[in-house]
Structure formats: structure tokens, C-alpha cells
Amino acid sequence: MNISGESLFVILAVGIAAGWLAGQIVMGTGLGLVGDLVVGIAGAFIASWIFPQLGIHLGSGIVSQIIDAAVGAVLLLMIIGLVRGRRGGAEAGAAAFGANAGRRAS
């Protein structure tokens, strides 16, 4: 597998953009540059596997790649939040989703 410098740059840019977008949607904040990149690239892999299985095609071009990867990254963050919620109680799950669901009104 031979990846050119341009291809690598596009992969990194899409990953960062998708991870940042997913972090904004699910958690309300970004995850930092490295976190956004990792979540975005993992989300792109998830979306590239799930979407064809479901017969979903959102188009072509870099914008559709970012949307695909962001949807996959949102799914990944939701799964991570559910796993953390089970392990750490309601407070950890609420923190993962940027909500106050685990707190009681005083």
C-alpha cells in the first residue's frame, strides 16, 4: 500500500474535521487534536463498513467523506459513553455525553 503525501494529508484533515464535529455533537466540546484525529479516523472506518451494509450512500467528495466519518465517530462516541456509563455509573455516562443527567436537583 503506497499513500502519497496528498492522500495522507486528506485522510488526516478528514479525520480531524470529523472527530471535532463528532465531539461537538456528542460531548459539546472537542477532544483535542489527537483525540479528534483518532475518533475521526476510527469513525471513517466504522462508517465505511456500516453504510454499505445498510445500502446508504451519501455522495462523493470531501464533504460527504467528512459527514460519513462524523456519523461513524458519533456512533463510536455513543458506544464509548454507554460502556463508560455501565462501568462508572450514571455520572460517567452523563459526563461522556455532556449532560447533567446523573445529577440530582438540590
Short mmCIF file of N, CA, C and O in Angstrom, two decimals:
data_model
loop_
_atom_site.label_atom_id
_atom_site.label_comp_id
_atom_site.label_asym_id
_atom_site.label_seq_id
_atom_site.Cartn_x
_atom_site.Cartn_y
_atom_site.Cartn_z
N MET A 1 0.85 -1.17 0.00
CA MET A 1 0.00 0.00 0.00
C MET A 1 0.89 1.23 0.00
O MET A 1 1.73 1.39 0.88
N ASN A 2 0.71 2.08 -0.97
CA ASN A 2 1.53 3.27 -1.12
C ASN A 2 0.63 4.49 -1.02
O ASN A 2 -0.22 4.71 -1.87
N ILE A 3 0.80 5.30 0.02
CA ILE A 3 -0.01 6.50 0.22
C ILE A 3 0.85 7.72 -0.07
O ILE A 3 1.93 7.88 0.51
N SER A 4 0.36 8.57 -0.95
CA SER A 4 1.10 9.79 -1.28
C SER A 4 0.94 10.80 -0.16
O SER A 4 0.09 10.66 0.72
N GLY A 5 1.74 11.83 -0.20
CA GLY A 5 1.66 12.89 0.79
C GLY A 5 0.31 13.59 0.77
O GLY A 5 -0.25 13.93 1.82
N GLU A 6 -0.24 13.80 -0.42
CA GLU A 6 -1.55 14.44 -0.54
C GLU A 6 -2.65 13.57 0.06
O GLU A 6 -3.53 14.06 0.76
N SER A 7 -2.60 12.27 -0.21
CA SER A 7 -3.61 11.35 0.34
C SER A 7 -3.55 11.32 1.85
O SER A 7 -4.59 11.34 2.52
N LEU A 8 -2.36 11.29 2.40
CA LEU A 8 -2.20 11.28 3.84
C LEU A 8 -2.74 12.57 4.45
O LEU A 8 -3.43 12.55 5.47
N PHE A 9 -2.48 13.69 3.79
CA PHE A 9 -2.99 14.98 4.27
C PHE A 9 -4.51 14.99 4.26
O PHE A 9 -5.14 15.45 5.21
N VAL A 10 -5.13 14.48 3.21
CA VAL A 10 -6.59 14.44 3.12
C VAL A 10 -7.16 13.54 4.21
O VAL A 10 -8.15 13.89 4.86
N ILE A 11 -6.55 12.38 4.42
CA ILE A 11 -7.02 11.46 5.47
C ILE A 11 -6.95 12.14 6.83
O ILE A 11 -7.88 12.07 7.63
N LEU A 12 -5.83 12.81 7.12
CA LEU A 12 -5.68 13.49 8.40
C LEU A 12 -6.67 14.64 8.55
O LEU A 12 -7.27 14.82 9.61
N ALA A 13 -6.86 15.42 7.48
CA ALA A 13 -7.79 16.55 7.53
C ALA A 13 -9.22 16.08 7.74
O ALA A 13 -9.97 16.64 8.55
N VAL A 14 -9.63 15.04 7.03
CA VAL A 14 -10.98 14.48 7.19
C VAL A 14 -11.14 13.93 8.60
O VAL A 14 -12.17 14.15 9.25
N GLY A 15 -10.14 13.22 9.09
CA GLY A 15 -10.20 12.65 10.44
C GLY A 15 -10.34 13.71 11.51
O GLY A 15 -11.16 13.60 12.43
N ILE A 16 -9.55 14.77 11.41
CA ILE A 16 -9.62 15.84 12.40
C ILE A 16 -10.96 16.55 12.34
O ILE A 16 -11.60 16.79 13.37
N ALA A 17 -11.42 16.87 11.13
CA ALA A 17 -12.71 17.56 10.98
C ALA A 17 -13.86 16.70 11.49
O ALA A 17 -14.74 17.17 12.22
N ALA A 18 -13.86 15.43 11.14
CA ALA A 18 -14.94 14.53 11.56
C ALA A 18 -14.91 14.31 13.07
O ALA A 18 -15.95 14.29 13.72
N GLY A 19 -13.73 14.12 13.63
CA GLY A 19 -13.61 13.93 15.08
C GLY A 19 -14.04 15.15 15.85
O GLY A 19 -14.73 15.06 16.88
N TRP A 20 -13.66 16.32 15.37
CA TRP A 20 -14.07 17.56 16.03
C TRP A 20 -15.58 17.71 15.97
O TRP A 20 -16.22 18.04 16.98
N LEU A 21 -16.16 17.46 14.80
CA LEU A 21 -17.61 17.57 14.63
C LEU A 21 -18.34 16.59 15.54
O LEU A 21 -19.31 16.95 16.21
N ALA A 22 -17.87 15.36 15.61
CA ALA A 22 -18.49 14.37 16.48
C ALA A 22 -18.36 14.76 17.95
O ALA A 22 -19.29 14.59 18.73
N GLY A 23 -17.20 15.30 18.33
CA GLY A 23 -17.01 15.77 19.70
C GLY A 23 -17.96 16.89 20.05
O GLY A 23 -18.50 16.95 21.16
N GLN A 24 -18.22 17.78 19.11
CA GLN A 24 -19.17 18.88 19.33
C GLN A 24 -20.59 18.35 19.49
O GLN A 24 -21.34 18.82 20.32
N ILE A 25 -20.95 17.36 18.68
CA ILE A 25 -22.31 16.82 18.71
C ILE A 25 -22.56 16.02 19.98
O ILE A 25 -23.57 16.20 20.65
N VAL A 26 -21.65 15.13 20.32
CA VAL A 26 -21.89 14.20 21.42
C VAL A 26 -21.51 14.79 22.77
O VAL A 26 -22.27 14.70 23.73
N MET A 27 -20.35 15.39 22.86
CA MET A 27 -19.85 15.82 24.16
C MET A 27 -19.98 17.32 24.38
O MET A 27 -19.84 17.78 25.49
N GLY A 28 -20.19 18.09 23.35
CA GLY A 28 -20.28 19.53 23.49
C GLY A 28 -18.94 20.23 23.42
O GLY A 28 -18.87 21.45 23.43
N THR A 29 -17.85 19.48 23.36
CA THR A 29 -16.51 20.06 23.25
C THR A 29 -15.68 19.17 22.34
O THR A 29 -16.01 18.03 22.09
N GLY A 30 -14.60 19.73 21.86
CA GLY A 30 -13.67 18.92 21.08
C GLY A 30 -12.89 17.99 22.00
O GLY A 30 -12.94 18.10 23.21
N LEU A 31 -12.13 17.10 21.41
CA LEU A 31 -11.37 16.12 22.18
C LEU A 31 -9.87 16.40 22.14
O LEU A 31 -9.09 15.58 22.56
N GLY A 32 -9.49 17.52 21.61
CA GLY A 32 -8.08 17.82 21.40
C GLY A 32 -7.68 17.32 20.02
O GLY A 32 -8.37 16.49 19.41
N LEU A 33 -6.59 17.80 19.50
CA LEU A 33 -6.17 17.47 18.14
C LEU A 33 -5.98 15.98 17.93
O LEU A 33 -6.52 15.40 16.99
N VAL A 34 -5.27 15.33 18.82
CA VAL A 34 -5.00 13.89 18.67
C VAL A 34 -6.27 13.09 18.88
O VAL A 34 -6.57 12.15 18.13
N GLY A 35 -7.07 13.44 19.88
CA GLY A 35 -8.33 12.74 20.14
C GLY A 35 -9.29 12.88 18.98
O GLY A 35 -9.94 11.91 18.57
N ASP A 36 -9.41 14.10 18.43
CA ASP A 36 -10.27 14.32 17.26
C ASP A 36 -9.81 13.47 16.08
O ASP A 36 -10.62 12.87 15.38
N LEU A 37 -8.52 13.42 15.87
CA LEU A 37 -7.96 12.64 14.76
C LEU A 37 -8.26 11.16 14.92
O LEU A 37 -8.75 10.51 13.99
N VAL A 38 -8.01 10.62 16.10
CA VAL A 38 -8.23 9.19 16.34
C VAL A 38 -9.71 8.84 16.19
O VAL A 38 -10.07 7.88 15.50
N VAL A 39 -10.58 9.62 16.82
CA VAL A 39 -12.01 9.35 16.75
C VAL A 39 -12.52 9.52 15.32
O VAL A 39 -13.34 8.73 14.84
N GLY A 40 -12.04 10.53 14.62
CA GLY A 40 -12.48 10.76 13.24
C GLY A 40 -12.07 9.65 12.30
O GLY A 40 -12.86 9.18 11.47
N ILE A 41 -10.84 9.19 12.41
CA ILE A 41 -10.36 8.11 11.54
C ILE A 41 -11.07 6.81 11.89
O ILE A 41 -11.51 6.07 11.00
N ALA A 42 -11.25 6.52 13.18
CA ALA A 42 -11.99 5.33 13.58
C ALA A 42 -13.44 5.43 13.08
O ALA A 42 -14.01 4.43 12.62
N GLY A 43 -14.02 6.60 13.17
CA GLY A 43 -15.37 6.81 12.68
C GLY A 43 -15.48 6.60 11.18
O GLY A 43 -16.48 6.07 10.68
N ALA A 44 -14.45 7.01 10.45
CA ALA A 44 -14.45 6.80 8.99
C ALA A 44 -14.44 5.31 8.67
O ALA A 44 -15.14 4.85 7.76
N PHE A 45 -13.66 4.54 9.42
CA PHE A 45 -13.64 3.09 9.21
C PHE A 45 -14.98 2.47 9.56
O PHE A 45 -15.48 1.60 8.84
N ILE A 46 -15.57 2.92 10.67
CA ILE A 46 -16.88 2.39 11.06
C ILE A 46 -17.92 2.70 10.00
O ILE A 46 -18.68 1.82 9.59
N ALA A 47 -17.96 3.94 9.54
CA ALA A 47 -18.94 4.33 8.53
C ALA A 47 -18.71 3.62 7.21
O ALA A 47 -19.66 3.22 6.53
N SER A 48 -17.44 3.42 6.84
CA SER A 48 -17.16 2.74 5.56
C SER A 48 -17.55 1.27 5.62
O SER A 48 -17.76 0.64 4.58
N TRP A 49 -17.69 0.71 6.82
CA TRP A 49 -18.14 -0.67 6.95
C TRP A 49 -19.66 -0.75 7.08
O TRP A 49 -20.29 -1.59 6.46
N ILE A 50 -20.25 0.14 7.90
CA ILE A 50 -21.69 0.06 8.16
C ILE A 50 -22.54 0.56 7.00
O ILE A 50 -23.54 -0.05 6.65
N PHE A 51 -22.17 1.69 6.41
CA PHE A 51 -23.01 2.29 5.37
C PHE A 51 -23.26 1.37 4.19
O PHE A 51 -24.40 1.24 3.74
N PRO A 52 -22.25 0.70 3.63
CA PRO A 52 -22.53 -0.21 2.52
C PRO A 52 -23.42 -1.39 2.94
O PRO A 52 -24.25 -1.85 2.16
N GLN A 53 -23.27 -1.84 4.20
CA GLN A 53 -24.11 -2.92 4.70
C GLN A 53 -25.58 -2.51 4.72
O GLN A 53 -26.47 -3.33 4.49
N LEU A 54 -25.83 -1.23 5.01
CA LEU A 54 -27.19 -0.72 5.08
C LEU A 54 -27.68 -0.15 3.75
O LEU A 54 -28.82 0.29 3.65
N GLY A 55 -26.82 -0.12 2.75
CA GLY A 55 -27.19 0.43 1.45
C GLY A 55 -27.26 1.95 1.43
O GLY A 55 -27.98 2.53 0.63
N ILE A 56 -26.52 2.61 2.32
CA ILE A 56 -26.52 4.07 2.41
C ILE A 56 -25.34 4.63 1.63
O ILE A 56 -24.20 4.20 1.79
N HIS A 57 -25.63 5.62 0.77
CA HIS A 57 -24.58 6.30 0.00
C HIS A 57 -24.91 7.79 0.04
O HIS A 57 -25.94 8.21 -0.46
N LEU A 58 -24.04 8.58 0.67
CA LEU A 58 -24.31 10.00 0.86
C LEU A 58 -23.71 10.89 -0.22
O LEU A 58 -23.84 12.10 -0.13
N GLY A 59 -23.08 10.33 -1.21
CA GLY A 59 -22.50 11.13 -2.27
C GLY A 59 -21.01 10.93 -2.37
O GLY A 59 -20.45 9.99 -1.82
N SER A 60 -20.36 11.84 -3.06
CA SER A 60 -18.91 11.75 -3.23
C SER A 60 -18.29 13.10 -2.92
O SER A 60 -18.97 14.11 -2.84
N GLY A 61 -17.01 13.11 -2.75
CA GLY A 61 -16.30 14.35 -2.45
C GLY A 61 -15.90 14.42 -0.99
O GLY A 61 -16.27 13.58 -0.17
N ILE A 62 -15.15 15.44 -0.68
CA ILE A 62 -14.59 15.55 0.67
C ILE A 62 -15.66 15.87 1.70
O ILE A 62 -15.59 15.40 2.84
N VAL A 63 -16.68 16.64 1.33
CA VAL A 63 -17.74 16.97 2.30
C VAL A 63 -18.49 15.71 2.71
O VAL A 63 -18.76 15.49 3.90
N SER A 64 -18.81 14.85 1.76
CA SER A 64 -19.51 13.61 2.11
C SER A 64 -18.60 12.68 2.92
O SER A 64 -19.08 11.95 3.79
N GLN A 65 -17.30 12.71 2.65
CA GLN A 65 -16.37 11.91 3.45
C GLN A 65 -16.35 12.38 4.90
O GLN A 65 -16.32 11.57 5.83
N ILE A 66 -16.37 13.69 5.09
CA ILE A 66 -16.38 14.25 6.45
C ILE A 66 -17.69 13.88 7.16
O ILE A 66 -17.68 13.49 8.32
N ILE A 67 -18.81 13.98 6.44
CA ILE A 67 -20.11 13.62 7.03
C ILE A 67 -20.15 12.14 7.39
O ILE A 67 -20.57 11.77 8.49
N ASP A 68 -19.70 11.29 6.46
CA ASP A 68 -19.65 9.85 6.73
C ASP A 68 -18.81 9.56 7.97
O ASP A 68 -19.23 8.83 8.87
N ALA A 69 -17.61 10.13 8.01
CA ALA A 69 -16.70 9.88 9.13
C ALA A 69 -17.27 10.45 10.43
O ALA A 69 -17.13 9.83 11.49
N ALA A 70 -17.93 11.60 10.36
CA ALA A 70 -18.52 12.19 11.56
C ALA A 70 -19.65 11.32 12.11
O ALA A 70 -19.76 11.13 13.32
N VAL A 71 -20.48 10.77 11.23
CA VAL A 71 -21.55 9.88 11.67
C VAL A 71 -20.95 8.64 12.34
O VAL A 71 -21.41 8.22 13.41
N GLY A 72 -19.93 8.07 11.73
CA GLY A 72 -19.27 6.93 12.34
C GLY A 72 -18.63 7.29 13.67
O GLY A 72 -18.69 6.51 14.62
N ALA A 73 -18.04 8.48 13.76
CA ALA A 73 -17.41 8.91 15.00
C ALA A 73 -18.45 9.16 16.09
O ALA A 73 -18.21 8.85 17.26
N VAL A 74 -19.61 9.70 15.72
CA VAL A 74 -20.69 9.90 16.69
C VAL A 74 -21.14 8.54 17.23
O VAL A 74 -21.33 8.37 18.45
N LEU A 75 -21.29 7.56 16.34
CA LEU A 75 -21.65 6.22 16.80
C LEU A 75 -20.60 5.67 17.76
O LEU A 75 -20.94 5.10 18.80
N LEU A 76 -19.34 5.87 17.42
CA LEU A 76 -18.25 5.40 18.29
C LEU A 76 -18.30 6.08 19.65
O LEU A 76 -18.19 5.42 20.69
N LEU A 77 -18.49 7.39 19.69
CA LEU A 77 -18.54 8.11 20.95
C LEU A 77 -19.75 7.71 21.78
O LEU A 77 -19.68 7.64 23.01
N MET A 78 -20.87 7.41 21.12
CA MET A 78 -22.05 6.96 21.85
C MET A 78 -21.80 5.59 22.48
O MET A 78 -22.18 5.35 23.63
N ILE A 79 -21.15 4.71 21.74
CA ILE A 79 -20.82 3.39 22.29
C ILE A 79 -19.84 3.52 23.46
O ILE A 79 -20.01 2.88 24.50
N ILE A 80 -18.84 4.38 23.31
CA ILE A 80 -17.89 4.61 24.40
C ILE A 80 -18.61 5.16 25.62
O ILE A 80 -18.36 4.75 26.76
N GLY A 81 -19.53 6.09 25.41
CA GLY A 81 -20.30 6.65 26.52
C GLY A 81 -21.15 5.62 27.22
O GLY A 81 -21.26 5.62 28.45
N LEU A 82 -21.74 4.71 26.45
CA LEU A 82 -22.55 3.65 27.07
C LEU A 82 -21.68 2.71 27.88
O LEU A 82 -22.05 2.29 28.98
N VAL A 83 -20.51 2.35 27.34
CA VAL A 83 -19.60 1.46 28.07
C VAL A 83 -19.10 2.13 29.34
O VAL A 83 -19.08 1.53 30.41
N ARG A 84 -18.72 3.38 29.26
CA ARG A 84 -18.25 4.10 30.44
C ARG A 84 -19.38 4.27 31.44
O ARG A 84 -19.16 4.23 32.64
N GLY A 85 -20.59 4.47 30.95
CA GLY A 85 -21.74 4.65 31.83
C GLY A 85 -22.03 3.41 32.64
O GLY A 85 -22.36 3.49 33.82
N ARG A 86 -21.89 2.25 32.04
CA ARG A 86 -22.12 0.99 32.77
C ARG A 86 -21.03 0.74 33.79
O ARG A 86 -21.28 0.25 34.86
N ARG A 87 -19.81 1.09 33.42
CA ARG A 87 -18.68 0.81 34.31
C ARG A 87 -18.60 1.84 35.43
O ARG A 87 -18.28 1.51 36.55
N GLY A 88 -18.89 3.11 35.11
CA GLY A 88 -18.69 4.16 36.10
C GLY A 88 -19.96 4.75 36.65
O GLY A 88 -19.92 5.75 37.35
N GLY A 89 -21.12 4.19 36.37
CA GLY A 89 -22.38 4.71 36.89
C GLY A 89 -22.94 5.80 36.01
O GLY A 89 -22.41 6.14 34.96
N ALA A 90 -24.02 6.39 36.46
CA ALA A 90 -24.73 7.40 35.67
C ALA A 90 -23.91 8.66 35.49
O ALA A 90 -24.00 9.33 34.46
N GLU A 91 -23.11 9.02 36.47
CA GLU A 91 -22.32 10.25 36.38
C GLU A 91 -21.30 10.18 35.25
O GLU A 91 -21.12 11.14 34.53
N ALA A 92 -20.66 9.02 35.06
CA ALA A 92 -19.67 8.87 33.99
C ALA A 92 -20.36 8.91 32.63
O ALA A 92 -19.85 9.50 31.69
N GLY A 93 -21.52 8.29 32.54
CA GLY A 93 -22.26 8.31 31.28
C GLY A 93 -22.73 9.71 30.93
O GLY A 93 -22.65 10.14 29.79
N ALA A 94 -23.19 10.45 31.93
CA ALA A 94 -23.64 11.82 31.69
C ALA A 94 -22.47 12.70 31.29
O ALA A 94 -22.60 13.54 30.40
N ALA A 95 -21.33 12.49 31.92
CA ALA A 95 -20.15 13.29 31.58
C ALA A 95 -19.70 13.00 30.15
O ALA A 95 -19.25 13.89 29.44
N ALA A 96 -19.83 11.75 29.72
CA ALA A 96 -19.41 11.40 28.37
C ALA A 96 -20.29 12.06 27.33
O ALA A 96 -19.86 12.34 26.22
N PHE A 97 -21.55 12.33 27.68
CA PHE A 97 -22.46 12.94 26.72
C PHE A 97 -22.66 14.42 26.98
O PHE A 97 -23.48 15.06 26.35
N GLY A 98 -21.94 14.99 27.93
CA GLY A 98 -22.01 16.41 28.18
C GLY A 98 -23.32 16.83 28.81
O GLY A 98 -23.74 17.96 28.68
N ALA A 99 -24.02 15.92 29.46
CA ALA A 99 -25.32 16.22 30.05
C ALA A 99 -25.23 16.19 31.56
O ALA A 99 -24.26 15.70 32.13
N ASN A 100 -26.26 16.67 32.20
CA ASN A 100 -26.34 16.65 33.66
C ASN A 100 -27.32 15.59 34.12
O ASN A 100 -27.94 15.72 35.17
N ALA A 101 -27.50 14.53 33.35
CA ALA A 101 -28.50 13.51 33.66
C ALA A 101 -28.20 12.79 34.95
O ALA A 101 -29.12 12.32 35.62
N GLY A 102 -26.96 12.68 35.35
CA GLY A 102 -26.60 11.93 36.55
C GLY A 102 -26.69 12.74 37.82
O GLY A 102 -26.50 12.23 38.91
N ARG A 103 -26.97 14.05 37.72
CA ARG A 103 -27.01 14.90 38.90
C ARG A 103 -28.43 15.11 39.37
O ARG A 103 -29.36 15.26 38.58
N ARG A 104 -28.60 15.20 40.67
CA ARG A 104 -29.91 15.48 41.25
C ARG A 104 -30.03 16.96 41.51
O ARG A 104 -29.07 17.63 41.85
N ALA A 105 -31.26 17.45 41.40
CA ALA A 105 -31.50 18.87 41.70
C ALA A 105 -31.43 19.08 43.19
O ALA A 105 -31.94 18.30 43.98
N SER A 106 -30.77 20.15 43.62
CA SER A 106 -30.63 20.43 45.05
C SER A 106 -31.69 21.39 45.49
O SER A 106 -32.04 22.29 44.85
#
